[in-house]
Coordinates of C-alpha atoms in Angstrom, one line a residue:
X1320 CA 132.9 107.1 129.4
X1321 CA 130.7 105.8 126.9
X1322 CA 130.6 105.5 123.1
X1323 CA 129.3 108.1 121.3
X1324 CA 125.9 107.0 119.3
X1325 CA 126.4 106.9 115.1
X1326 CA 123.3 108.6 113.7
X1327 CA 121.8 106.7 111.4
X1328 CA 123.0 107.7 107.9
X1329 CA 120.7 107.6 104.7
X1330 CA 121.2 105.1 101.7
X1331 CA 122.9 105.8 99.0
X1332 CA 121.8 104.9 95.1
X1333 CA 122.4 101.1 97.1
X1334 CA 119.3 100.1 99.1
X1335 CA 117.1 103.0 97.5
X1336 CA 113.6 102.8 96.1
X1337 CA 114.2 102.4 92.2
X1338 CA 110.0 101.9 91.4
X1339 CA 106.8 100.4 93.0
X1340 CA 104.7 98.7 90.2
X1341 CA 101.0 99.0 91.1
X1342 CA 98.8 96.2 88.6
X1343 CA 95.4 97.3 88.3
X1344 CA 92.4 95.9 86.9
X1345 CA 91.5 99.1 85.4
X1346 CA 94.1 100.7 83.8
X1347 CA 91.4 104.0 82.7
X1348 CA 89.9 104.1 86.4
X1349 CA 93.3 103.6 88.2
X1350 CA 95.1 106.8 85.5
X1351 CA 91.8 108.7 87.1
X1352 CA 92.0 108.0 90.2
X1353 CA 95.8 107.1 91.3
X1354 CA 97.5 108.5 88.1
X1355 CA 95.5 112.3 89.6
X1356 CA 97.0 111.5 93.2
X1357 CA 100.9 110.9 91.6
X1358 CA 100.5 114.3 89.5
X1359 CA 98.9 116.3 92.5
X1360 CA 101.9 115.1 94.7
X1361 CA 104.7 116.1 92.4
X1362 CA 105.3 113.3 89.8
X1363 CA 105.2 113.3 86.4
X1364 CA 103.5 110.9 83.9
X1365 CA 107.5 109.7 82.2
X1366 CA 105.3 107.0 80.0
X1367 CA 102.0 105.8 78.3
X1368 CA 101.6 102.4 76.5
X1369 CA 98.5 99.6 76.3
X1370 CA 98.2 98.7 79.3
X1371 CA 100.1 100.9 81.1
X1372 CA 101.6 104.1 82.3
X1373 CA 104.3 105.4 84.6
X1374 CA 105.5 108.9 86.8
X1375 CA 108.8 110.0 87.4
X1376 CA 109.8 111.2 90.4
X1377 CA 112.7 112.5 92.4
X1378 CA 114.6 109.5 91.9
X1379 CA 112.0 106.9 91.8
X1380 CA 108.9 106.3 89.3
X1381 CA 105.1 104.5 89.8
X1382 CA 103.7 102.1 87.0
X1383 CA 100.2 101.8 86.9
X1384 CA 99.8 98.4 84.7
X1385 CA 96.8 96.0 83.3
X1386 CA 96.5 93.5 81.0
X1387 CA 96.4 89.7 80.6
X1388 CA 99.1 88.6 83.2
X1389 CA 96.7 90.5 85.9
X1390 CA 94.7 88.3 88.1
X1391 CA 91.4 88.7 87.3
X1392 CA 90.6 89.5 90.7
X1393 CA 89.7 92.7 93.4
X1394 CA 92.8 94.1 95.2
X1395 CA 92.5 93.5 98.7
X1396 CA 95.2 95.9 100.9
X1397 CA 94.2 93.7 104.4
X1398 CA 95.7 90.7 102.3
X1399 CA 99.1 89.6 102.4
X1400 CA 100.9 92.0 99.7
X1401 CA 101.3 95.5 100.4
X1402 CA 98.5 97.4 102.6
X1403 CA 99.3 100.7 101.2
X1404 CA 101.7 103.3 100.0
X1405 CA 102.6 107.0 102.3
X1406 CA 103.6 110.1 100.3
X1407 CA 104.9 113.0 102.5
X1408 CA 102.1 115.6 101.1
X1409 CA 103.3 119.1 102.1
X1410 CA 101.6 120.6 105.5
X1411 CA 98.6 119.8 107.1
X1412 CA 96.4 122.3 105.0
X1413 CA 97.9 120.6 102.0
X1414 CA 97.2 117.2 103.3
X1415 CA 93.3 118.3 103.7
X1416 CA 92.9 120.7 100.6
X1417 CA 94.4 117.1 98.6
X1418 CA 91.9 114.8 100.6
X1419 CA 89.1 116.7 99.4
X1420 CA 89.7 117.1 96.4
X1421 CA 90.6 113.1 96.2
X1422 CA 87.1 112.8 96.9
X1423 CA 86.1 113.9 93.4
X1424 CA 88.2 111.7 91.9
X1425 CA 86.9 108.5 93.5
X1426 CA 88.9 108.4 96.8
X1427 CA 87.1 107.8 99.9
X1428 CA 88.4 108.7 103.6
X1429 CA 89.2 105.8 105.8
X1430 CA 88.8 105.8 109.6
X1431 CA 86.9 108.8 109.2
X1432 CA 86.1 108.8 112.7
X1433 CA 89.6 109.2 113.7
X1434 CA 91.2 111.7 110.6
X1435 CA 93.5 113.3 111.0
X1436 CA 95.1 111.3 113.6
X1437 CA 94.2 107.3 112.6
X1438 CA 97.8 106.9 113.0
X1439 CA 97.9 108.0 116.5
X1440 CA 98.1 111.4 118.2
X1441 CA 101.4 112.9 116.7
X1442 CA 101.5 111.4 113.6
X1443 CA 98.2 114.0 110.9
X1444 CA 97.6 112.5 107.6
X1445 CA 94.5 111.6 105.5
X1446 CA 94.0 107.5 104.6
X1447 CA 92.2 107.5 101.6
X1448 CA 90.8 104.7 99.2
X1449 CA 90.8 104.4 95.6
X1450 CA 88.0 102.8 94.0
X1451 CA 89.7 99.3 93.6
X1452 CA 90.9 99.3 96.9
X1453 CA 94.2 101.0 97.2
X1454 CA 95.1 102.6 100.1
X1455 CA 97.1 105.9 100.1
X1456 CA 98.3 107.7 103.3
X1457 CA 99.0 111.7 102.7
X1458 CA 101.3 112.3 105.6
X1459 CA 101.9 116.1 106.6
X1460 CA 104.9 117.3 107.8
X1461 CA 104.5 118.8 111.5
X1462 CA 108.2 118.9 112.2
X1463 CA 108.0 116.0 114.4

């Protein structure tokens, strides 16, 4: 007779996300833009000062931050650093009603061709694209 399995159990405060730290080149553009995404998906700005700005949520917050130790350079998610970040965004009615009305606020839909399913034939979300480059996956729960 075999051994059982252990299901994989979830981190406690240990190992956790505590905050991701996004540095911008625009902090105005990137409050528009990214700062409208984090309030649409449930956080709350916690935080303004020059140069910066943060939302709280669950457990973990976002900083949006510019200012002189910021390369003066354009973000580039295919480069080593990190490609993008994934929110779980509600259903998949959410997911679309959110990716619209991303557009409006300087978003653009990536892989286009393949939405809702870029990321493979069980897997629905919207890629979008801020306009300095971030990438932002919406990820709808299906149950799966």
């Amino acid at each position: 007779m075999g051994v059982a399995p252990v299901p994989p159990v979830a981190p406690g405060p240990r190992g956790r996300l505590h905050h991701v730290e996004l540095w911008v080149a625009d902090l105005g553009r990137a409050e528009a833009g990214l700062g409208w995404l984090f309030g649409q998906l449930g956080y709350v700005r916690a935080d303004a000062w020059p140069g910066g700005s943060s939302w709280q949520g669950a457990g973990e917050y976002l900083v949006l931050e510019a200012g002189p130790d910021v390369a003066d350079a354009p973000h580039e998610r295919t480069r080593p650093g990190l490609n993008h970040l994934a929110f779980h965004a509600g259903t998949e009615d959410d997911v679309e009603a959110l990716a619209r009305e991303a557009l409006a606020h300087g978003f653009t839909l990536l892989f286009a061709d393949r939405h809702p399913h870029a990321g493979g034939p069980d897997h629905y979300a919207a890629y979008l694209e801020d306009a300095d480059g971030f990438e932002v996956e919406l990820v709808a729960d299906t149950g799966r």
